[in-house]
PDB file of C-alpha atoms and ligand atoms in Angstrom:
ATOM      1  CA  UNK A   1       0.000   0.000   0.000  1.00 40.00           C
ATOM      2  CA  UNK A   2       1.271   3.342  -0.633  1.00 45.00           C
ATOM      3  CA  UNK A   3       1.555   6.387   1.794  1.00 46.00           C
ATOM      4  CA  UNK A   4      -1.160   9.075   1.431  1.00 63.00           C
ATOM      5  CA  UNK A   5       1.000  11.763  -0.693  1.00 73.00           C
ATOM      6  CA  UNK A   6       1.154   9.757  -3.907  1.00 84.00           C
ATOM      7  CA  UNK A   7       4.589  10.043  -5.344  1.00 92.00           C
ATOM      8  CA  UNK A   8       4.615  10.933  -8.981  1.00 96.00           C
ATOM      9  CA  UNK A   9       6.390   7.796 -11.136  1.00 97.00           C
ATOM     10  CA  UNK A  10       8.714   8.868 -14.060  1.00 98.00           C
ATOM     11  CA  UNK A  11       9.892   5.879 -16.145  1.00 98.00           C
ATOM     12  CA  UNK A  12      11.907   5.875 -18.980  1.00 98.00           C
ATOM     13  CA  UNK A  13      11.629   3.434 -22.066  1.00 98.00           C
ATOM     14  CA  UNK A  14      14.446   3.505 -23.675  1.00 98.00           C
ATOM     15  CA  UNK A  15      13.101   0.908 -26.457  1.00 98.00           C
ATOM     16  CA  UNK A  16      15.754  -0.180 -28.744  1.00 98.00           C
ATOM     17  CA  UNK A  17      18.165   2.511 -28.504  1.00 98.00           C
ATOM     18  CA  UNK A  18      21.363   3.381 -26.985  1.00 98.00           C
ATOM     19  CA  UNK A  19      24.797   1.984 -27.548  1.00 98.00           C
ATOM     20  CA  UNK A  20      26.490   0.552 -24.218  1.00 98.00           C
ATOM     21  CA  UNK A  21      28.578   4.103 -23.754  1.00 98.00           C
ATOM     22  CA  UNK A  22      25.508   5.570 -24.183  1.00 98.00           C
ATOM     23  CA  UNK A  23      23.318   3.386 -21.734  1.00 98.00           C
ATOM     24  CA  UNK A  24      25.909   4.741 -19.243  1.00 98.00           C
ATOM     25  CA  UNK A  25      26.345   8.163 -19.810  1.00 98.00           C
ATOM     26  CA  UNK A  26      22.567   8.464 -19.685  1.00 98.00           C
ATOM     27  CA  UNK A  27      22.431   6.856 -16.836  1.00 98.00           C
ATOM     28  CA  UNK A  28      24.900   8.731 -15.411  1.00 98.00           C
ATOM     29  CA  UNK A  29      23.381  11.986 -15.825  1.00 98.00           C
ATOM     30  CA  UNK A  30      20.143  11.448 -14.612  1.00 98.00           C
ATOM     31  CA  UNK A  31      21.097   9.798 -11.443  1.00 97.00           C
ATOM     32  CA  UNK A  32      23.613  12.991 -10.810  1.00 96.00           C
ATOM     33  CA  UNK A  33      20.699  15.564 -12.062  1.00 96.00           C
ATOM     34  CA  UNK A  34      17.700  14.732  -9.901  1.00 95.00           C
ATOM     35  CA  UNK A  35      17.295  18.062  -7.887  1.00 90.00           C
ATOM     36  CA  UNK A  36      14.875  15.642  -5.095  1.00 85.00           C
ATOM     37  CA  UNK A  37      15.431  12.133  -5.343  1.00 82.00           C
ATOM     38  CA  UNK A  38      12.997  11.025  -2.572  1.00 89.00           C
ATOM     39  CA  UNK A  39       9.743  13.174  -3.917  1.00 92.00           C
ATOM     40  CA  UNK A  40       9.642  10.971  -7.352  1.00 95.00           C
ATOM     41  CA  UNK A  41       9.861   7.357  -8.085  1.00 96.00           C
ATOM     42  CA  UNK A  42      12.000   7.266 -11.077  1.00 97.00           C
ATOM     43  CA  UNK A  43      12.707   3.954 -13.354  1.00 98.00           C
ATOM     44  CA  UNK A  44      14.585   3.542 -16.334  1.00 98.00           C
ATOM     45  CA  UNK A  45      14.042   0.536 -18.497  1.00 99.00           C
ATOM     46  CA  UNK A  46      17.178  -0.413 -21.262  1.00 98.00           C
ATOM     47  CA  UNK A  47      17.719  -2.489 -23.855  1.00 98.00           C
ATOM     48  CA  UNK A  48      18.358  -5.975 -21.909  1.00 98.00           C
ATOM     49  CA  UNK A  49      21.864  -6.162 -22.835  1.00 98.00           C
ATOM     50  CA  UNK A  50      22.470  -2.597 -21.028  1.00 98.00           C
ATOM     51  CA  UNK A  51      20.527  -3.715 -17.728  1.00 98.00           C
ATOM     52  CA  UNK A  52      23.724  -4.685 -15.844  1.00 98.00           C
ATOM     53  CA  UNK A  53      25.634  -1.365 -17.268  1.00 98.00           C
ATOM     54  CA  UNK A  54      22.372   0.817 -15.979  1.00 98.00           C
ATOM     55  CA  UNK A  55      22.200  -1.052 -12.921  1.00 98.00           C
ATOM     56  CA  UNK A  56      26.030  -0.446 -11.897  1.00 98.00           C
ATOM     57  CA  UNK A  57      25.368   3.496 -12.147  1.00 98.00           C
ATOM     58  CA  UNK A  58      22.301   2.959 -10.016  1.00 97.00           C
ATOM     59  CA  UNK A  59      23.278   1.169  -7.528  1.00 96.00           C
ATOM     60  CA  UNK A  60      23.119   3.633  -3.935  1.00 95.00           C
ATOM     61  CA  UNK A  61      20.979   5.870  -5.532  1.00 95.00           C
ATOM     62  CA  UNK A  62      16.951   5.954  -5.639  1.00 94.00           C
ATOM     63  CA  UNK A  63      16.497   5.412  -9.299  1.00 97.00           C
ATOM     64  CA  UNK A  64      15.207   1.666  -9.792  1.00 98.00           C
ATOM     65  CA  UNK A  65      15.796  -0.723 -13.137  1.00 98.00           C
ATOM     66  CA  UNK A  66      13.276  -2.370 -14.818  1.00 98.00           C
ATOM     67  CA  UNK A  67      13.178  -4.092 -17.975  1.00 98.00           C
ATOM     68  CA  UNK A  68      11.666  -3.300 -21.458  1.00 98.00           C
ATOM     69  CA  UNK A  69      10.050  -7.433 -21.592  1.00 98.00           C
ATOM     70  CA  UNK A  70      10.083 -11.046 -19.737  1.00 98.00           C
ATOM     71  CA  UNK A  71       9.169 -14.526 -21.031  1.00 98.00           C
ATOM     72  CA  UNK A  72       6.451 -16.594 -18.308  1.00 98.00           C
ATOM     73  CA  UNK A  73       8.805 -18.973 -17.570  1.00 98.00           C
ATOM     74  CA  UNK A  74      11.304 -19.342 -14.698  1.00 96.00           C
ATOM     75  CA  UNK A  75      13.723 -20.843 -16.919  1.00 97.00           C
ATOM     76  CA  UNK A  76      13.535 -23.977 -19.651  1.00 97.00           C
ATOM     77  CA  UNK A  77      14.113 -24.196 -23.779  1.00 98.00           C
ATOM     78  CA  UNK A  78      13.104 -20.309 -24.649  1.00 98.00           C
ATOM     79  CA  UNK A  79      15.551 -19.479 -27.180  1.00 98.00           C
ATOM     80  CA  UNK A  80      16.351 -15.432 -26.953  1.00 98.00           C
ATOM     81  CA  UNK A  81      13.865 -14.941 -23.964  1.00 98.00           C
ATOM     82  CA  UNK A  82      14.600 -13.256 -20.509  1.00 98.00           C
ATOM     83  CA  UNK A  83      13.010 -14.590 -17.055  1.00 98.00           C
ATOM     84  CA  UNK A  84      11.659 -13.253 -14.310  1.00 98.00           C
ATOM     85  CA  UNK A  85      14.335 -14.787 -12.604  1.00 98.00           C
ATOM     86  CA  UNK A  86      17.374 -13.116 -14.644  1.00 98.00           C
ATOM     87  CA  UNK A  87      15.526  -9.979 -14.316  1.00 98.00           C
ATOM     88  CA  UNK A  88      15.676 -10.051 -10.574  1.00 98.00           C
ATOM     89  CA  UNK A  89      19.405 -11.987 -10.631  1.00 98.00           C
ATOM     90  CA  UNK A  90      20.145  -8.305 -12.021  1.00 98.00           C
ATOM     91  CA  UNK A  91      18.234  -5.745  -9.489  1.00 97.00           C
ATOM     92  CA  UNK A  92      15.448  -5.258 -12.127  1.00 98.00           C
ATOM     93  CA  UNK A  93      12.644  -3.866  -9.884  1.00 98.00           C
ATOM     94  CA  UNK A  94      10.313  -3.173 -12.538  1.00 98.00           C
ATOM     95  CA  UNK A  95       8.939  -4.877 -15.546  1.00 98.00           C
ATOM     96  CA  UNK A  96       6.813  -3.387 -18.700  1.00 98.00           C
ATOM     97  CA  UNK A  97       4.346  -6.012 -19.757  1.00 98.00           C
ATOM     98  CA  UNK A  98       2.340  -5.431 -23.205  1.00 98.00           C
ATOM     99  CA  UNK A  99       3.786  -2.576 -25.060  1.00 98.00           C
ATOM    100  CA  UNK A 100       1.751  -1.784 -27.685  1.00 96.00           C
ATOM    101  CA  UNK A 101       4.607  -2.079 -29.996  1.00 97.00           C
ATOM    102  CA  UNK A 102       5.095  -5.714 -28.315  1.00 98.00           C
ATOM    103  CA  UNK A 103       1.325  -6.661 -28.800  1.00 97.00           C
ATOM    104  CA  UNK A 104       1.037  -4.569 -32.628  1.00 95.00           C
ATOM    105  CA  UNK A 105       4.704  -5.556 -33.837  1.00 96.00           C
ATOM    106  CA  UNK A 106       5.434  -8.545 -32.411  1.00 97.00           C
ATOM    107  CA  UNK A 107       1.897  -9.871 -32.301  1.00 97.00           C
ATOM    108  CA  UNK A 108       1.994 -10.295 -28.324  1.00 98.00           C
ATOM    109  CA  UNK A 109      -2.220 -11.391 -27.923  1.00 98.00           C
ATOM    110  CA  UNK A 110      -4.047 -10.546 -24.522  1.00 98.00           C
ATOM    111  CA  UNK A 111      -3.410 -14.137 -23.342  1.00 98.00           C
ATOM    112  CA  UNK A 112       0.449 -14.134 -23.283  1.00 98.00           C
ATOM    113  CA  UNK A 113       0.710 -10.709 -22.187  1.00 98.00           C
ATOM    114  CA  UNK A 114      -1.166 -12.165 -19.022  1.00 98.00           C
ATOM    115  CA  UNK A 115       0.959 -15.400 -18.627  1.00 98.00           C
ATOM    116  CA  UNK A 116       3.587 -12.647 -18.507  1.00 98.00           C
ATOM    117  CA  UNK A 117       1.455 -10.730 -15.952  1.00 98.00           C
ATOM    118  CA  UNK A 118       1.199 -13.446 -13.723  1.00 98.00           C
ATOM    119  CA  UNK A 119       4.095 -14.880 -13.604  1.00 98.00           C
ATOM    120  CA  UNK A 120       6.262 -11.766 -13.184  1.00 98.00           C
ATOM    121  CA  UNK A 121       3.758 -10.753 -10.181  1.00 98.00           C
ATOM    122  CA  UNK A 122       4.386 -14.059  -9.104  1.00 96.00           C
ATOM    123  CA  UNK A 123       7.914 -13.942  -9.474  1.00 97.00           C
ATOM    124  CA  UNK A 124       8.398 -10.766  -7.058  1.00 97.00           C
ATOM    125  CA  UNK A 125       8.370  -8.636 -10.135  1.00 98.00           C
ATOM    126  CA  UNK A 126       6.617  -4.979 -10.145  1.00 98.00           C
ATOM    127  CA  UNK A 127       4.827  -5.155 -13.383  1.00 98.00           C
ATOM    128  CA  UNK A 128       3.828  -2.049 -14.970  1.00 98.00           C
ATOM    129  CA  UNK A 129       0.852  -3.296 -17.563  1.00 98.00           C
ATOM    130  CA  UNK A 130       0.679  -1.336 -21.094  1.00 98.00           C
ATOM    131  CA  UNK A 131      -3.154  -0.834 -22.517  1.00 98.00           C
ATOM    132  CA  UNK A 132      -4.304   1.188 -25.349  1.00 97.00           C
ATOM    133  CA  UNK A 133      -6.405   1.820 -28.251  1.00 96.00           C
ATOM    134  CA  UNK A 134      -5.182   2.158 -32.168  1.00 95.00           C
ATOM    135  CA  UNK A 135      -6.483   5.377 -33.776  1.00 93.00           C
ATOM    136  CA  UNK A 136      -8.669   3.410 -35.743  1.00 94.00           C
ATOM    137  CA  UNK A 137     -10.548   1.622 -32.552  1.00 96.00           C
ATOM    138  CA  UNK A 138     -10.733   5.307 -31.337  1.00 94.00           C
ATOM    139  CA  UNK A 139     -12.713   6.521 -34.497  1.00 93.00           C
ATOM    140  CA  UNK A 140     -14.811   3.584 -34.440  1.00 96.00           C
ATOM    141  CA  UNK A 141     -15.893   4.104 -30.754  1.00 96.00           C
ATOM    142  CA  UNK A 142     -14.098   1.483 -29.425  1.00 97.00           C
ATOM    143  CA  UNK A 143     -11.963   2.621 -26.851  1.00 96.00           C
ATOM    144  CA  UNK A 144     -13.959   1.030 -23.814  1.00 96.00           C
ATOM    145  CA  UNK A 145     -14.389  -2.028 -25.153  1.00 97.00           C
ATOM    146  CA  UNK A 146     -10.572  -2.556 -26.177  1.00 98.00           C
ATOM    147  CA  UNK A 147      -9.423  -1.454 -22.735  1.00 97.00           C
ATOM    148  CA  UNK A 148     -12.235  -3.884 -21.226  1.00 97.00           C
ATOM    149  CA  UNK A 149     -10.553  -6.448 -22.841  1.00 98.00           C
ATOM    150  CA  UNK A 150      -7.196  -5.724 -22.239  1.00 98.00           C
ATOM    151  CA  UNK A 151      -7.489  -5.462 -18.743  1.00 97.00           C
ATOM    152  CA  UNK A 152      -9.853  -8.326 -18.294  1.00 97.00           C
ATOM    153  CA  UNK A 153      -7.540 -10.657 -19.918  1.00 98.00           C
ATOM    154  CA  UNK A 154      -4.443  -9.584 -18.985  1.00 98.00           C
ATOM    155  CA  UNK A 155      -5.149  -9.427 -15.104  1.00 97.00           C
ATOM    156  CA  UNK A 156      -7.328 -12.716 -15.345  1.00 96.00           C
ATOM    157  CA  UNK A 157      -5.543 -14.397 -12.208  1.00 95.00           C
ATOM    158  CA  UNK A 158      -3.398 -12.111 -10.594  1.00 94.00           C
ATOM    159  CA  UNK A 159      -4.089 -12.454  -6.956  1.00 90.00           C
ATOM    160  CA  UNK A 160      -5.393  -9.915  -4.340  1.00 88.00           C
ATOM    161  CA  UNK A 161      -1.853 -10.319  -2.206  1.00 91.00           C
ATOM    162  CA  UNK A 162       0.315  -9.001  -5.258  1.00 94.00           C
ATOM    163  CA  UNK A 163      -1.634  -6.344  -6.467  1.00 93.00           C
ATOM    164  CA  UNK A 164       0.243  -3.624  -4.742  1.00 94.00           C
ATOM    165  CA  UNK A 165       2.695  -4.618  -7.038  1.00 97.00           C
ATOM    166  CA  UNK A 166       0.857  -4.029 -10.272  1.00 97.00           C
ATOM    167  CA  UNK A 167       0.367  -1.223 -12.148  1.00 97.00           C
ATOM    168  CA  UNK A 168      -1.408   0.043 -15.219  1.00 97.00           C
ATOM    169  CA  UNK A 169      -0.266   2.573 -17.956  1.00 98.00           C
ATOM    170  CA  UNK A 170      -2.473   3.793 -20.475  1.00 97.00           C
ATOM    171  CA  UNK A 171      -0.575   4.495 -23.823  1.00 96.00           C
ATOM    172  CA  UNK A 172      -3.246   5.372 -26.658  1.00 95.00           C
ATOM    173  CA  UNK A 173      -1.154   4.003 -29.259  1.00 94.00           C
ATOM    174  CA  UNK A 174      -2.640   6.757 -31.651  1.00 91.00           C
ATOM    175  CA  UNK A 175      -0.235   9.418 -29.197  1.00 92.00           C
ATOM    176  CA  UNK A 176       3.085   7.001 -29.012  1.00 92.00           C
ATOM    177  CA  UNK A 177       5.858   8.748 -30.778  1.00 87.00           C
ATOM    178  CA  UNK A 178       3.711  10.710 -33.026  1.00 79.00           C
ATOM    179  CA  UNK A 179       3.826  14.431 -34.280  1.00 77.00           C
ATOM    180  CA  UNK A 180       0.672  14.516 -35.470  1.00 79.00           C
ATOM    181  CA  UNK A 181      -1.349  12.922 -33.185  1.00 80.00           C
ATOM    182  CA  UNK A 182      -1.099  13.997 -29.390  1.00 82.00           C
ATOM    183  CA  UNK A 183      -3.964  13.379 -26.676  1.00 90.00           C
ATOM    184  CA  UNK A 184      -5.063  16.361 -24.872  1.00 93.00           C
ATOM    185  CA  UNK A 185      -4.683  16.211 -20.757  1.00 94.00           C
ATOM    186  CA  UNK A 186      -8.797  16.259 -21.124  1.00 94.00           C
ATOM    187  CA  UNK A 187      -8.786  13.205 -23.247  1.00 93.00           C
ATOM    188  CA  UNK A 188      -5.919  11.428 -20.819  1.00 95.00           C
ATOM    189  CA  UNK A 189      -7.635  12.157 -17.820  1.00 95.00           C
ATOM    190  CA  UNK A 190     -11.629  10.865 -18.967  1.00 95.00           C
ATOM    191  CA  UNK A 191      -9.594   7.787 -20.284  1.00 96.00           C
ATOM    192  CA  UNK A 192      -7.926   7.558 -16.650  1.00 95.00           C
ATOM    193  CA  UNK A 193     -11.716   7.473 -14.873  1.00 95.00           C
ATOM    194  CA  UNK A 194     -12.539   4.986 -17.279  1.00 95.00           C
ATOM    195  CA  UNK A 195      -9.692   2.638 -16.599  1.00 96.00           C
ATOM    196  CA  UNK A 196     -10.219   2.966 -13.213  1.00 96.00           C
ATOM    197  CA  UNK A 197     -13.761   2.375 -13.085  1.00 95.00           C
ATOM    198  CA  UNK A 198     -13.136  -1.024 -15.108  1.00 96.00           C
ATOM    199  CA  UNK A 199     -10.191  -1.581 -12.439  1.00 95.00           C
ATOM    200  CA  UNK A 200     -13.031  -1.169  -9.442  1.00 94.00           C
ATOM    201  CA  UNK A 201     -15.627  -3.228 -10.745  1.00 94.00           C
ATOM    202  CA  UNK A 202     -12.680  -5.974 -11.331  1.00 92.00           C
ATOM    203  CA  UNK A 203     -10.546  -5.477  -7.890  1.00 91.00           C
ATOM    204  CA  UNK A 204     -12.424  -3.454  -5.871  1.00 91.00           C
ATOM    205  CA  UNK A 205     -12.419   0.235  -5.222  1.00 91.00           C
ATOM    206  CA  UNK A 206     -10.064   0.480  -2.711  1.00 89.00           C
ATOM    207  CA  UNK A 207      -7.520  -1.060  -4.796  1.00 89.00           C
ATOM    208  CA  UNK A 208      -8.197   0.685  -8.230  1.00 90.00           C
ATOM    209  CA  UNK A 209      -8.052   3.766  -6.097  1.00 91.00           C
ATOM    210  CA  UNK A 210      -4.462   2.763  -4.446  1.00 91.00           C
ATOM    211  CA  UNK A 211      -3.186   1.585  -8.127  1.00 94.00           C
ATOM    212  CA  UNK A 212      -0.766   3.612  -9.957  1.00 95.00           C
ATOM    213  CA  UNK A 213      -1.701   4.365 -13.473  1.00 96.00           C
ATOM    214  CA  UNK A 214       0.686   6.021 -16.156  1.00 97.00           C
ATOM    215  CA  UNK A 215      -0.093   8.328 -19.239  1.00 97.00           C
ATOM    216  CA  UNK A 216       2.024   7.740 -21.964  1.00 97.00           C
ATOM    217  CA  UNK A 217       2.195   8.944 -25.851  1.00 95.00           C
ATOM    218  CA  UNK A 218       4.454  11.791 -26.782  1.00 93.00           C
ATOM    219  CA  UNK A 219       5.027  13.016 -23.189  1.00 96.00           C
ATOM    220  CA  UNK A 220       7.852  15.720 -23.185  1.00 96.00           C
ATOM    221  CA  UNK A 221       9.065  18.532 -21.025  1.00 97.00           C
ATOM    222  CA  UNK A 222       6.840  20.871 -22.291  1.00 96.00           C
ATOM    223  CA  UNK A 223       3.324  18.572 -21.669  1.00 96.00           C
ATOM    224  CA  UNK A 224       4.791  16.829 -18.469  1.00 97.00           C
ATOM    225  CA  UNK A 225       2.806  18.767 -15.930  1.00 97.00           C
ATOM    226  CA  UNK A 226       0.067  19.082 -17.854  1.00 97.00           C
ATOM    227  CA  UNK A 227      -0.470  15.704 -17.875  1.00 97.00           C
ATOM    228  CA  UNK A 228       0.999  14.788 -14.276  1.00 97.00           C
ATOM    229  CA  UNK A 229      -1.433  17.448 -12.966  1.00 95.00           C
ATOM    230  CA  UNK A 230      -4.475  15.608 -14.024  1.00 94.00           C
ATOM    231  CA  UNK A 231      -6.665  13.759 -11.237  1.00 91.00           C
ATOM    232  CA  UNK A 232      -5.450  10.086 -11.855  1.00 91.00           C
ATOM    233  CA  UNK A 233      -2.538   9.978 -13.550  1.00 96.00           C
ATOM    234  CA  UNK A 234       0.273   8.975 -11.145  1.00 96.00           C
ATOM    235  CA  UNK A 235       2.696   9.241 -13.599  1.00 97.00           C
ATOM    236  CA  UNK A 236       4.389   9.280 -17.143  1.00 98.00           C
ATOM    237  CA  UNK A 237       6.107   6.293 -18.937  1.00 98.00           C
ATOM    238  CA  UNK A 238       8.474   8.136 -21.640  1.00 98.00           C
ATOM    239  CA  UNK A 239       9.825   7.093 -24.900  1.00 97.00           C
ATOM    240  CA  UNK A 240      11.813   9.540 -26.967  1.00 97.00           C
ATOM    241  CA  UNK A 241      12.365  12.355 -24.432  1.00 97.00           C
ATOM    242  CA  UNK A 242      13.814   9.612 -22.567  1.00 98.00           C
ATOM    243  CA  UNK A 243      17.107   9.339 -24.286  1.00 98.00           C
ATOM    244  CA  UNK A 244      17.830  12.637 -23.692  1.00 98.00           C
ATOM    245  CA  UNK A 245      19.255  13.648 -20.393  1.00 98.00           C
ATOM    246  CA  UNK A 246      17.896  17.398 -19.697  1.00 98.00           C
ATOM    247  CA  UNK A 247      14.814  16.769 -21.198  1.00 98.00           C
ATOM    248  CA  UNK A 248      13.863  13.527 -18.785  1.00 98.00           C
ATOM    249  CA  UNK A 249      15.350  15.705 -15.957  1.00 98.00           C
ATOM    250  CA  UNK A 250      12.807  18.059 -17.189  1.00 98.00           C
ATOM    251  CA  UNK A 251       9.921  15.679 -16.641  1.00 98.00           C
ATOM    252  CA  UNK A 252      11.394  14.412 -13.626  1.00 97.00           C
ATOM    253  CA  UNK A 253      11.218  17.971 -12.222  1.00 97.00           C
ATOM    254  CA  UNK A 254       7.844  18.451 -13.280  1.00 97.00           C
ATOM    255  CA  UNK A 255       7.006  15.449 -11.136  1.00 96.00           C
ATOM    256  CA  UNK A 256       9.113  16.629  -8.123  1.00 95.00           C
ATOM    257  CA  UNK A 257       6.452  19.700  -8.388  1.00 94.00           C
ATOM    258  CA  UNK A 258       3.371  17.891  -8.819  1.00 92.00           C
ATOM    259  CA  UNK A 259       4.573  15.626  -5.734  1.00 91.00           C
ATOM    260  CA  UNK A 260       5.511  18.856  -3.375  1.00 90.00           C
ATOM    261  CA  UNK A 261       1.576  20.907  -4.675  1.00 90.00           C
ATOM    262  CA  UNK A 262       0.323  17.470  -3.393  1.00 85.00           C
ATOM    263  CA  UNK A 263       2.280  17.510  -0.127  1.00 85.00           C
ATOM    264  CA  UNK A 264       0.743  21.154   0.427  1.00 85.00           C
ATOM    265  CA  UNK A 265      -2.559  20.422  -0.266  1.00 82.00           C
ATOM    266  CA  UNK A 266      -2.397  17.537   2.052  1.00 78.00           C
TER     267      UNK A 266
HETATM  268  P1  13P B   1       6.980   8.256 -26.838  1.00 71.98           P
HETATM  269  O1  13P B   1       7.198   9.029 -25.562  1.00 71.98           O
HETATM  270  O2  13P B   1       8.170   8.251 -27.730  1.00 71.98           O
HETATM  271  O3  13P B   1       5.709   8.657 -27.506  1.00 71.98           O
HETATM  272  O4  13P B   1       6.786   6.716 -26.396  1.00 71.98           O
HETATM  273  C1  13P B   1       5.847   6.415 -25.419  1.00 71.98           C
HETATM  274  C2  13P B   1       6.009   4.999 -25.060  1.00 71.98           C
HETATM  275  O5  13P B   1       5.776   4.112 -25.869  1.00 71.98           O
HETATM  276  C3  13P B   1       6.511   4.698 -23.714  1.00 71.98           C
HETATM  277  O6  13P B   1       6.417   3.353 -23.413  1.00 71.98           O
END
């Protein structure tokens, strides 16, 4: 369960970028840059390669590791896959579980996404679990329904006593990485009540309430706060202004200040 002033979550997703100099120098920076460390949960996700590279530069500070993927097995004949188990082996805190570009690329359906679900949770993983609509299910209407499903079927299982390790991040896939398209703070935040009311009717209000849920699609500096200062949205999951140090520090700060308002209101 969390304390009552909800900390504001920043994660990066790096995707598949960075060399291994890079990973580090990246690292580097934003550990060494965060102006309040303990007012923001902050996460960076690398390649899988680069985990143990990121992890060295943040071990003894408050930034945590995750990974980018896991395969829902412990170990076995999985050619190129990553367990739960190596993940933790390497401090990985964190694990993102059904990026769109996993389930639209890679052709990743409901069902696996929540053997990976399950079995990370299982595993002692903190699973942050991606939903969103195309651009075309938006036009048609069917944004409920898709986000019904995905959150039906991808937390079929997952028991009451790991749910404070779960979270959900809504990533209209429409927004992700695209000029053209952005979501407005409006449109984030009615999507936001709607997850959450699906999340109450399927674990209860308490814990929908207590869950964090992420915005992400094109978040940047200049957004940031706009978006972290919405009711329900706990934080931002960021791809491109990820890779660059001042402008995650950017987002990072806006989250330090949406953290202290909160502290002051409280
Ligand atoms: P962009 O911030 O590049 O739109 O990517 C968002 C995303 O996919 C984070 O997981």
């Amino acid at each position: 369960m969390k304390t009552e002033i909800r900390q504001k979550f920043i994660v990066a997703n790096w995707k598949m970028h960075t060399t291994s100099f890079e990973a580090q120098q990246l690292s580097k920076s934003i550990v060494e840059g965060i102006a309040a460390p303990d007012h923001v949960t902050v996460v960076l996700c690398p390649p899988f390669p680069y985990l143990p590279i990121v992890g060295d530069m943040l071990r003894g500070s408050r930034v945590a590791l995750g990974a980018q993927n896991v395969y829902p097995e412990a170990e076995g004949a999985f050619t190129g896959e990553v367990s739960p188990t190596m993940l933790l082996d390497l401090d990985c805190k964190y694990v993102i579980v059904g990026h769109s570009e996993r389930r639209h690329k890679l052709g990743e359906s409901d069902s696996f996404i929540n053997r990976k679900v399950v079995c990370a949770l299982a595993s002692g993983l903190d699973v942050i679990l991606c939903v969103g609509e195309t651009l075309e299910q938006r036009q048609k209407g069917q944004t409920e329904a898709v986000l019904d499903r995905q959150l039906s079927t991808g937390l079929a299982g997952v028991r009451p006593e790991v749910l404070s390790h779960l979270s959900v991040a809504y990533e209209p896939v429409w927004a992700i990485g695209n000029d053209e398209h952005h979501a407005t703070p409006q449109q984030a935040h009615d999507t936001h009540l709607l997850i959450r009311e699906k999340l109450s009717q399927m674990i209860g209000a308490t814990w929908s309430g207590e869950l964090t849920v992420y915005y992400g699609g094109s978040v940047e500096p200049g957004n940031a706060a706009a978006f972290l200062g919405q009711e329900g949205i706990d934080g931002v999951l960021i791809g491109g202004a990820s890779l660059k140090a001042d402008e995650f520090l950017a987002i990072v700060n806006a989250g330090i200040l949406e953290t202290e308002a909160e502290m002051q209101r409280t």
